[in-house]
PDB file of C-alpha atoms in Angstrom:
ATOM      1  CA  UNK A   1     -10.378   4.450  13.154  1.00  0.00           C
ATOM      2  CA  UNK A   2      -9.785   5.897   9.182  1.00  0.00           C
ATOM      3  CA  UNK A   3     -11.685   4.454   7.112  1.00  0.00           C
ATOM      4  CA  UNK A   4     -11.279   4.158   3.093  1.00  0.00           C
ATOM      5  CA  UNK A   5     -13.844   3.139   1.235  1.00  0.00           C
ATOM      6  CA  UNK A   6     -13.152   1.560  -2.404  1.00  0.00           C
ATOM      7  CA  UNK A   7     -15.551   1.398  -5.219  1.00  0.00           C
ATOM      8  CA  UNK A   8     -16.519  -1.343  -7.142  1.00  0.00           C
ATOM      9  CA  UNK A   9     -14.362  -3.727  -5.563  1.00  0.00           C
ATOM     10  CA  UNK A  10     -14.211  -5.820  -8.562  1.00  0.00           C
ATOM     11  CA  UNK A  11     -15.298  -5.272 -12.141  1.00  0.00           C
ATOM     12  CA  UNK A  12     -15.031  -6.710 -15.481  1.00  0.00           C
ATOM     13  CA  UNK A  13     -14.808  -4.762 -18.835  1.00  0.00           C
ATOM     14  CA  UNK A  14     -14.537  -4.817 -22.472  1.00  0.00           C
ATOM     15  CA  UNK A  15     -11.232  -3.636 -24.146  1.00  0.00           C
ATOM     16  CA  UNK A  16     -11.924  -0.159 -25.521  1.00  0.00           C
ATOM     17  CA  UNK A  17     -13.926   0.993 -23.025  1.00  0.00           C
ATOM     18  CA  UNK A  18     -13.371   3.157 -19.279  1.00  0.00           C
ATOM     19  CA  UNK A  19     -13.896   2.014 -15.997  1.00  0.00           C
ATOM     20  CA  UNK A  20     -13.948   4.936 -13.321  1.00  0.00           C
ATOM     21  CA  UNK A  21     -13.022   3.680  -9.460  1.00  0.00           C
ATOM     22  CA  UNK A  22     -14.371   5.752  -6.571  1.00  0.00           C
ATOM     23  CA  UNK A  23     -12.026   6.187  -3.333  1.00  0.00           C
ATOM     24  CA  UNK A  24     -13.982   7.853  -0.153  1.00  0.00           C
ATOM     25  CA  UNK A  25     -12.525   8.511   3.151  1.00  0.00           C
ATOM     26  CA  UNK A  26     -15.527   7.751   4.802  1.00  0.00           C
ATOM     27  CA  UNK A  27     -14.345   9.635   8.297  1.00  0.00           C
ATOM     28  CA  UNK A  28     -11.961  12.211   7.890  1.00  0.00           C
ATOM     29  CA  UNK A  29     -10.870  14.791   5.512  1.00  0.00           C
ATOM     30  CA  UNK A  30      -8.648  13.679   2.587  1.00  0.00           C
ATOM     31  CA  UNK A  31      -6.466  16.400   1.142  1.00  0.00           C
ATOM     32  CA  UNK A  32      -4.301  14.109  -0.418  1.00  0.00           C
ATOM     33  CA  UNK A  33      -4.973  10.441  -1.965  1.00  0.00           C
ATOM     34  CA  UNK A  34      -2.778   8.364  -3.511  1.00  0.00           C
ATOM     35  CA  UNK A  35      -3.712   5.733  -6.455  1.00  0.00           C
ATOM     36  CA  UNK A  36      -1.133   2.559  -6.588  1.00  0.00           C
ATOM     37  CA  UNK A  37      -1.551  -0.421  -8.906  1.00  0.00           C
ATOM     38  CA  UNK A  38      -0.042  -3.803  -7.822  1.00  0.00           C
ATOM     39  CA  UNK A  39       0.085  -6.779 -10.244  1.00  0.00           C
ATOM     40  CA  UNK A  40      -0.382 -10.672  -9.433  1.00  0.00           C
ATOM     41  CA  UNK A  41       2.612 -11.577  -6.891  1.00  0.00           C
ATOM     42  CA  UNK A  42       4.137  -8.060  -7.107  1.00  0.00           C
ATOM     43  CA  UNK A  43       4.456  -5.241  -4.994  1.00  0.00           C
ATOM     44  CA  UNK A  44       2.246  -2.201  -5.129  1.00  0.00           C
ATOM     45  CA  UNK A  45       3.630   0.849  -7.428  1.00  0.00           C
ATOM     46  CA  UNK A  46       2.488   4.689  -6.977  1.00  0.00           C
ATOM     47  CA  UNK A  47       0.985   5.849  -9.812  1.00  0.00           C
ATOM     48  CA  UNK A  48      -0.348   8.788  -8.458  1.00  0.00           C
ATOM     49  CA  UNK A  49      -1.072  11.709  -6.141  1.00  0.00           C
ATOM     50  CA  UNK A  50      -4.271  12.951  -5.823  1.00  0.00           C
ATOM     51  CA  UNK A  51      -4.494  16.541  -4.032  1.00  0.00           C
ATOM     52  CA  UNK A  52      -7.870  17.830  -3.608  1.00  0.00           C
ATOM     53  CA  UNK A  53      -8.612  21.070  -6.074  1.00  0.00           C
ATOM     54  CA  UNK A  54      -5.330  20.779  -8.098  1.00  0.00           C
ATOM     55  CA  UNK A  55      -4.248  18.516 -10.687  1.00  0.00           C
ATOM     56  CA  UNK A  56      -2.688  14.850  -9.875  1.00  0.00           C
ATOM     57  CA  UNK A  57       1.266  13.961  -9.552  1.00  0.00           C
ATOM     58  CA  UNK A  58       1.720  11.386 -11.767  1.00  0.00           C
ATOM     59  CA  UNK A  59       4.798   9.223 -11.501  1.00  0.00           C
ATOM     60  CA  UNK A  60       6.892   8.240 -14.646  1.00  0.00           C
ATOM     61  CA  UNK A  61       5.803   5.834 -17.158  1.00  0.00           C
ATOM     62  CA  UNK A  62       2.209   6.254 -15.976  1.00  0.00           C
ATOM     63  CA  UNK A  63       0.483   8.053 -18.767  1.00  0.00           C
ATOM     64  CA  UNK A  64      -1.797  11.126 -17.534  1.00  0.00           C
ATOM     65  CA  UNK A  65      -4.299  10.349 -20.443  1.00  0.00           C
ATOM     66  CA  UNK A  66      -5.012   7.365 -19.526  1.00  0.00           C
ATOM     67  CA  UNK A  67      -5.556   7.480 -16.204  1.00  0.00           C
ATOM     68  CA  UNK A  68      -7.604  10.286 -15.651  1.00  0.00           C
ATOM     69  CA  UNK A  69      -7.512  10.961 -11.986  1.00  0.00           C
ATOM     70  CA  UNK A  70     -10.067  13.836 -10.149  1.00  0.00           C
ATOM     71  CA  UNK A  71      -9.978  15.007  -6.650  1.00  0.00           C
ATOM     72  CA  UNK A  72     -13.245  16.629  -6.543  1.00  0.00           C
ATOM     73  CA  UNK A  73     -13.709  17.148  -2.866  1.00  0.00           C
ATOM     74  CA  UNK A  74     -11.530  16.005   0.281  1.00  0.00           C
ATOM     75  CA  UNK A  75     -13.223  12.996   0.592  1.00  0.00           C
ATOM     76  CA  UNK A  76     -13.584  11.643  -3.208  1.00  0.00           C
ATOM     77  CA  UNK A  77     -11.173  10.642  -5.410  1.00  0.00           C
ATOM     78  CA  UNK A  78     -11.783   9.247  -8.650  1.00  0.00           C
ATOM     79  CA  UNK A  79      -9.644   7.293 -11.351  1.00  0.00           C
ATOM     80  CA  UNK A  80     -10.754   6.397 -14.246  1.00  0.00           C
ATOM     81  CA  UNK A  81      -9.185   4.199 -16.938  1.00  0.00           C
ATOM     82  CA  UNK A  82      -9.756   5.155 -20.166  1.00  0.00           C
ATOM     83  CA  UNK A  83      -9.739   3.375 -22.905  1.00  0.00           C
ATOM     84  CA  UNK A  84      -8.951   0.102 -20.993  1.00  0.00           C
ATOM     85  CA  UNK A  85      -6.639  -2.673 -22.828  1.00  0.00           C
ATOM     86  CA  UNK A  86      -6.314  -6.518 -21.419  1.00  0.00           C
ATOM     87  CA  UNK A  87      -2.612  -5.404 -19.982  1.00  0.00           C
ATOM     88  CA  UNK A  88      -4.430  -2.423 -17.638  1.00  0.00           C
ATOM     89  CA  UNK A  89      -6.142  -5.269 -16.068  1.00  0.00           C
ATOM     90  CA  UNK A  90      -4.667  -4.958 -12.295  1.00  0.00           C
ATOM     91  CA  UNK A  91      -5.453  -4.869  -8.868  1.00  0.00           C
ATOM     92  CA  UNK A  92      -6.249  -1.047  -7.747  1.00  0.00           C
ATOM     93  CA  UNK A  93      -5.585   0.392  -4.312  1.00  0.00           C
ATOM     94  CA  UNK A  94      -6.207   3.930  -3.458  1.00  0.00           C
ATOM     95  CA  UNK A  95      -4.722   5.327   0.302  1.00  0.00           C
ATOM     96  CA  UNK A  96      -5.543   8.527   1.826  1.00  0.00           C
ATOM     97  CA  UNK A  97      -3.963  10.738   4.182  1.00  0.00           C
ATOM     98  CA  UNK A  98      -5.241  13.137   6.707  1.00  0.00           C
ATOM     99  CA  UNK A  99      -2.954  16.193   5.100  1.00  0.00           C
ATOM    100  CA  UNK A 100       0.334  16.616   5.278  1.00  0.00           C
ATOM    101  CA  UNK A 101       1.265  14.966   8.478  1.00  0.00           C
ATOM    102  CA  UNK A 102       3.989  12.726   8.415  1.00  0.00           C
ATOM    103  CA  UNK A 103       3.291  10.989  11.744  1.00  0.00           C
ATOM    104  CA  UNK A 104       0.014   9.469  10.768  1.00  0.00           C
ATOM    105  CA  UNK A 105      -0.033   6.085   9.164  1.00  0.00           C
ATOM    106  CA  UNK A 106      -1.873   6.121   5.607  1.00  0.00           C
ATOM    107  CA  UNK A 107      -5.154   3.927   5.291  1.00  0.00           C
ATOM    108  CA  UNK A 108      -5.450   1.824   2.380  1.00  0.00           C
ATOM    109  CA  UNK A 109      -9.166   1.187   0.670  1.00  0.00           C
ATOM    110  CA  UNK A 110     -10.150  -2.732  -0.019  1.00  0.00           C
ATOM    111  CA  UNK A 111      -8.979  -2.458  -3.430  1.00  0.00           C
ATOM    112  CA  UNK A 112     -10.318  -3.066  -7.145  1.00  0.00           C
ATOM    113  CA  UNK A 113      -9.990  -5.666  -9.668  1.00  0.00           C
ATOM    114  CA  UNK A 114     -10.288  -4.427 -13.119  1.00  0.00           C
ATOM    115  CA  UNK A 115     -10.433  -7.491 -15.586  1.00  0.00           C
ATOM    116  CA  UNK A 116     -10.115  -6.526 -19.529  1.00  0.00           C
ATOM    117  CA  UNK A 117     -11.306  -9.204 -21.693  1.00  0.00           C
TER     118      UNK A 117
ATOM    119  CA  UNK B   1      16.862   6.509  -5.898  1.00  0.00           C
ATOM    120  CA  UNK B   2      15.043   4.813  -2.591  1.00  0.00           C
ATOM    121  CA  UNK B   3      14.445   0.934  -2.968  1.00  0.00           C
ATOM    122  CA  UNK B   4      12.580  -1.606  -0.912  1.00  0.00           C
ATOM    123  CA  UNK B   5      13.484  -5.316  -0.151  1.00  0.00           C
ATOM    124  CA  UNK B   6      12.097  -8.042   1.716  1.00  0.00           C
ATOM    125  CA  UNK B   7      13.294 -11.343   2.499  1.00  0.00           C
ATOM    126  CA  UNK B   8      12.125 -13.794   2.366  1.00  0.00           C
ATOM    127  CA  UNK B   9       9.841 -13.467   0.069  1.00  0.00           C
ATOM    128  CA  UNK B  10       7.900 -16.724   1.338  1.00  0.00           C
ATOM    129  CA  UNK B  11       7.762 -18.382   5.170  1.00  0.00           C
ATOM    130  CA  UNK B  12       5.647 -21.630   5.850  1.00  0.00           C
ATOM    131  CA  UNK B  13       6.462 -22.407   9.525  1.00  0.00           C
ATOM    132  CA  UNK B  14       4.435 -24.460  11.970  1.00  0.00           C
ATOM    133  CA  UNK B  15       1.936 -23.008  14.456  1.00  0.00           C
ATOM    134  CA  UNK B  16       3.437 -21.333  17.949  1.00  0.00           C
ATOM    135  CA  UNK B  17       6.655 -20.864  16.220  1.00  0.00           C
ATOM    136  CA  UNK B  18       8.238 -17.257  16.492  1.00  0.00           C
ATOM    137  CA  UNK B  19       9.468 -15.514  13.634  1.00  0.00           C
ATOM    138  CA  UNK B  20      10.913 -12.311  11.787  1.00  0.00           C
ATOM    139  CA  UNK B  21      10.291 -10.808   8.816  1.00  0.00           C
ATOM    140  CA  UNK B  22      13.578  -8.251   7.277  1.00  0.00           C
ATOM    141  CA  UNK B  23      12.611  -5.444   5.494  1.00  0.00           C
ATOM    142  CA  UNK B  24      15.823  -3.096   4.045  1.00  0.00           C
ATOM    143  CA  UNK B  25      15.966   0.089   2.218  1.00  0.00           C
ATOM    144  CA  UNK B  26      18.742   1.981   0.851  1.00  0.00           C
ATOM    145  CA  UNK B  27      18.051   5.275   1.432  1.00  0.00           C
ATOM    146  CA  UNK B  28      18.487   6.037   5.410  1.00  0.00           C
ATOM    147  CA  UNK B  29      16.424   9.770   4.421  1.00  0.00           C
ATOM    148  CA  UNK B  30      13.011   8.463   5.563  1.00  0.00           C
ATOM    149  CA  UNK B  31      10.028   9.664   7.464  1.00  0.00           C
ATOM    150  CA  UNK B  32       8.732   6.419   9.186  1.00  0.00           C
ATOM    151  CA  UNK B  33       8.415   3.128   7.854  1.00  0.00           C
ATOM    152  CA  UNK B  34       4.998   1.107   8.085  1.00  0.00           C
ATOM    153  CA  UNK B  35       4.286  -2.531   7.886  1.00  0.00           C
ATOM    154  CA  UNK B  36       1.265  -3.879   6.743  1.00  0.00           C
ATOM    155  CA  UNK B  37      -1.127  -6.834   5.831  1.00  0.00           C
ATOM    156  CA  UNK B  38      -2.479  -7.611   2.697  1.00  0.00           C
ATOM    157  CA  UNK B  39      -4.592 -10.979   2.896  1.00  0.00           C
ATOM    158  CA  UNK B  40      -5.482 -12.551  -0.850  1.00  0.00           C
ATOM    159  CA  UNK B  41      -7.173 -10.248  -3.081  1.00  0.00           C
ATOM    160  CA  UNK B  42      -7.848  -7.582  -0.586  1.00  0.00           C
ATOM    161  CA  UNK B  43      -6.371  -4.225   0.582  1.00  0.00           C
ATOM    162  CA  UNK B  44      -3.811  -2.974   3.098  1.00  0.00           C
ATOM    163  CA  UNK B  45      -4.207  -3.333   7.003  1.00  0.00           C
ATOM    164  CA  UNK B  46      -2.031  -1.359   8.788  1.00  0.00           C
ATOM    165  CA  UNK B  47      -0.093  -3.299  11.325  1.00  0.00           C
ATOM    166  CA  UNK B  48       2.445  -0.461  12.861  1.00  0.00           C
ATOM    167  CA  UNK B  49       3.798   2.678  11.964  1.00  0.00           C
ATOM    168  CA  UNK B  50       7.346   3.317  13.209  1.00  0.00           C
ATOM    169  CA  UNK B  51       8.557   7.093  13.220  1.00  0.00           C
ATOM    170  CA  UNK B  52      12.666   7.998  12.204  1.00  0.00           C
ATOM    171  CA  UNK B  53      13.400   8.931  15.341  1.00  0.00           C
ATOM    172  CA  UNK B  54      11.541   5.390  17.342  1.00  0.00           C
ATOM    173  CA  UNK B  55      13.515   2.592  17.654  1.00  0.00           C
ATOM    174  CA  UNK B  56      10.650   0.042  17.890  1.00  0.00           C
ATOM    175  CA  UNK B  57       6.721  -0.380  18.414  1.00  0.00           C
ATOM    176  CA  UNK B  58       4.615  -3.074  19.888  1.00  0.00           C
ATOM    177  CA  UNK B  59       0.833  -4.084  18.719  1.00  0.00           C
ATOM    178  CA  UNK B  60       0.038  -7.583  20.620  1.00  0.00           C
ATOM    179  CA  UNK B  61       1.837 -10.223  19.572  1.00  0.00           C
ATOM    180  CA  UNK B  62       3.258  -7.892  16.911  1.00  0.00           C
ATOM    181  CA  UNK B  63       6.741  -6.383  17.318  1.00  0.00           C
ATOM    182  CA  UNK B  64       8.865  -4.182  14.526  1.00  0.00           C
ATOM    183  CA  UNK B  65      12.283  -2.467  14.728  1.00  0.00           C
ATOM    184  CA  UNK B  66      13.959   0.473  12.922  1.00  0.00           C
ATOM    185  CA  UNK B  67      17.426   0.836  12.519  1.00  0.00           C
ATOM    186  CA  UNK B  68      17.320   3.927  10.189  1.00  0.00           C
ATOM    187  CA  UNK B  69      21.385   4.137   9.741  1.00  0.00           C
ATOM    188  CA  UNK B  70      22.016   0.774   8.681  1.00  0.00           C
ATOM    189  CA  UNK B  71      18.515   1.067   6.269  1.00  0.00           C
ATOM    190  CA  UNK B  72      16.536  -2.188   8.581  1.00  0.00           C
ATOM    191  CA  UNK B  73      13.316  -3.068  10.076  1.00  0.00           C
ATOM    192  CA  UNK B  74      12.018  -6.144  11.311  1.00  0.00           C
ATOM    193  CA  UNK B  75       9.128  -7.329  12.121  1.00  0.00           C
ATOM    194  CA  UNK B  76       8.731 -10.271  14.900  1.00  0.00           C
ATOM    195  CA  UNK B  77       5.500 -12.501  15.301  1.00  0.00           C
ATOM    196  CA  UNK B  78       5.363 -14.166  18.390  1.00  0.00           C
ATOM    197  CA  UNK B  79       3.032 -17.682  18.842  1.00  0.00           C
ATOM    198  CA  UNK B  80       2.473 -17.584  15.142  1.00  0.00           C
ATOM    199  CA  UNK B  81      -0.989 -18.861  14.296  1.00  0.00           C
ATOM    200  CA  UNK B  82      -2.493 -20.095  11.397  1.00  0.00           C
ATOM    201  CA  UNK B  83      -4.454 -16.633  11.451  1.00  0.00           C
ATOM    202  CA  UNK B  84      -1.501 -14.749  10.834  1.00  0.00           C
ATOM    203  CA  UNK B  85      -1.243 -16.246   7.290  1.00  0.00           C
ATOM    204  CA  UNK B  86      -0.898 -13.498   4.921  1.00  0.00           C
ATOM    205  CA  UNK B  87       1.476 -11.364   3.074  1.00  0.00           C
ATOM    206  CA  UNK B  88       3.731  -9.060   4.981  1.00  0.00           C
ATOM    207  CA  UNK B  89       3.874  -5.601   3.075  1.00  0.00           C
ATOM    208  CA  UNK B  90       6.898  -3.150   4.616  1.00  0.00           C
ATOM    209  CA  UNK B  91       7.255   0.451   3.379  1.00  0.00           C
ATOM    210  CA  UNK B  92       8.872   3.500   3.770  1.00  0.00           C
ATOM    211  CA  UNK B  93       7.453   7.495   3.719  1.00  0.00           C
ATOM    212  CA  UNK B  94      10.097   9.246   1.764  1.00  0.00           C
ATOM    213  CA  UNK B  95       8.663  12.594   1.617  1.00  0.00           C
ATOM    214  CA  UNK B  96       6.238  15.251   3.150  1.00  0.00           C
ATOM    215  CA  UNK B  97       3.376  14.302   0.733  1.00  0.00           C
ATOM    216  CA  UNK B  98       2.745  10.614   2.291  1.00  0.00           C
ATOM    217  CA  UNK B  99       4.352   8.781  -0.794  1.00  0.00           C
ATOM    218  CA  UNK B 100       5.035   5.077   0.170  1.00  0.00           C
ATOM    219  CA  UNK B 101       7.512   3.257  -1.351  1.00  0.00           C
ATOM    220  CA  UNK B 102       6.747  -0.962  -0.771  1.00  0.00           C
ATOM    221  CA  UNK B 103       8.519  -3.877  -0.666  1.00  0.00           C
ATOM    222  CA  UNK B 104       8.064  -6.987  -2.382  1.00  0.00           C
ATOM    223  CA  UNK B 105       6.277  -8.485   0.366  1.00  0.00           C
ATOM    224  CA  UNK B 106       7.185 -12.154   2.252  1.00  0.00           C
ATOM    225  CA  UNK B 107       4.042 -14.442   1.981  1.00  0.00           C
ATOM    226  CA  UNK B 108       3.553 -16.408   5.283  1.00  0.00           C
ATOM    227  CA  UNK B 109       2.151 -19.785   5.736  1.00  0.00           C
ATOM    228  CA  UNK B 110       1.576 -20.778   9.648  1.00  0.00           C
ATOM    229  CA  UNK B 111       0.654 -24.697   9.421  1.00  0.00           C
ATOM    230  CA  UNK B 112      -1.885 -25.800  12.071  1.00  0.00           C
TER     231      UNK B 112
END
């Protein structure tokens, strides 16, 4: 079956600096990924949409600057967190889909913990 | 604007016991709706993927129903086992670009 792929699964940082997380669909072709962020005992939230060879959809209230997002190829996505402050500090889950097909479940990477001490 | 809920938000029932999980959304103008797993600090597994137009799909011991015009799913476990202990993430596609909206998820317990 899909595969994602997430990268580093966990990782701990100092405030001030970035912290760039890889997202592979290890299997298929990715046109579009999608970048959510889900805090302790909450649900996850899109911040994102990644489409290979165009700029990112961001949703509103997450701030483009910060989280630099780059669909380099259709099966890489990277976000990077810029910057980082102790409140960025989430769990990260990126999801790909196989293009535009609206029949095919979405596949979820393991996810990454960014700590910011 | 399309919203998710789930209730409850936690279960702790005894092993072999049978039991459903409610997911609602107010916004009948979906694509499919897909429940998944999420165990403790990990990602998403997929459990089943029901289209607008399907009524229901079975996985196993796994069973979910849509009913798109009163904004419902549900998602029965049968012989629960300890196993099965987990949070139970529901969502719904809402447009052509894969966007997910989730719910709040129910945490289950299954006692041994």
């Amino acid at each position: 079956g899909a595969v994602v792929s997430q990268h580093p699964s966990w990782v701990i940082c100092k405030s001030g600096t970035s912290v760039k997380i890889e997202c592979r669909s290890l299997d298929f072709q990715a046109t579009t990924m999608f970048w959510y962020r889900q805090f302790p005992k909450q649900s996850l939230m899109l911040m994102a949409t990644s489409n290979e060879g165009s700029k990112a959809t961001y949703e509103q209230g997450v701030e483009k600057d910060k989280f630099l997002i780059n669909h380099a190829s259709l099966t890489l996505s990277t976000l990077t967190v810029t910057s980082a402050h102790p409140e960025d500090s989430s769990f990260y889950i990126c999801s790909a889909s196989m293009g535009l097909v609206n029949n095919s479940p979405l596949h979820f990477g393991n996810g990454t913990r960014l700590t910011v001490t | 604007k399309q919203e998710v809920t789930q209730i409850p938000a936690a279960l702790s029932v005894p092993e072999g016991e049978n039991l459903v999980l409610n997911c609602s959304f107010t916004d009948s103008a979906i694509y499919n709706l897909q429940w998944f797993r999420q165990d403790p600090g990990k990602g998403l597994t997929s459990l089943l993927l029901i289209q607008s137009s399907q009524r229901e799909q079975t996985s196993g011991r796994l069973n979910a129903s849509l009913d798109k015009s009163s904004g419902r799913s549900t998602l029965y476990i049968a012989a629960s086992q300890p196993g099965d202990s987990a949070t139970y993430l529901c969502a719904v596609r809402v447009s052509n670009t894969g966007k997910l909206i989730f719910g709040q998820g129910t945490t289950l317990q299954v006692k041994p």
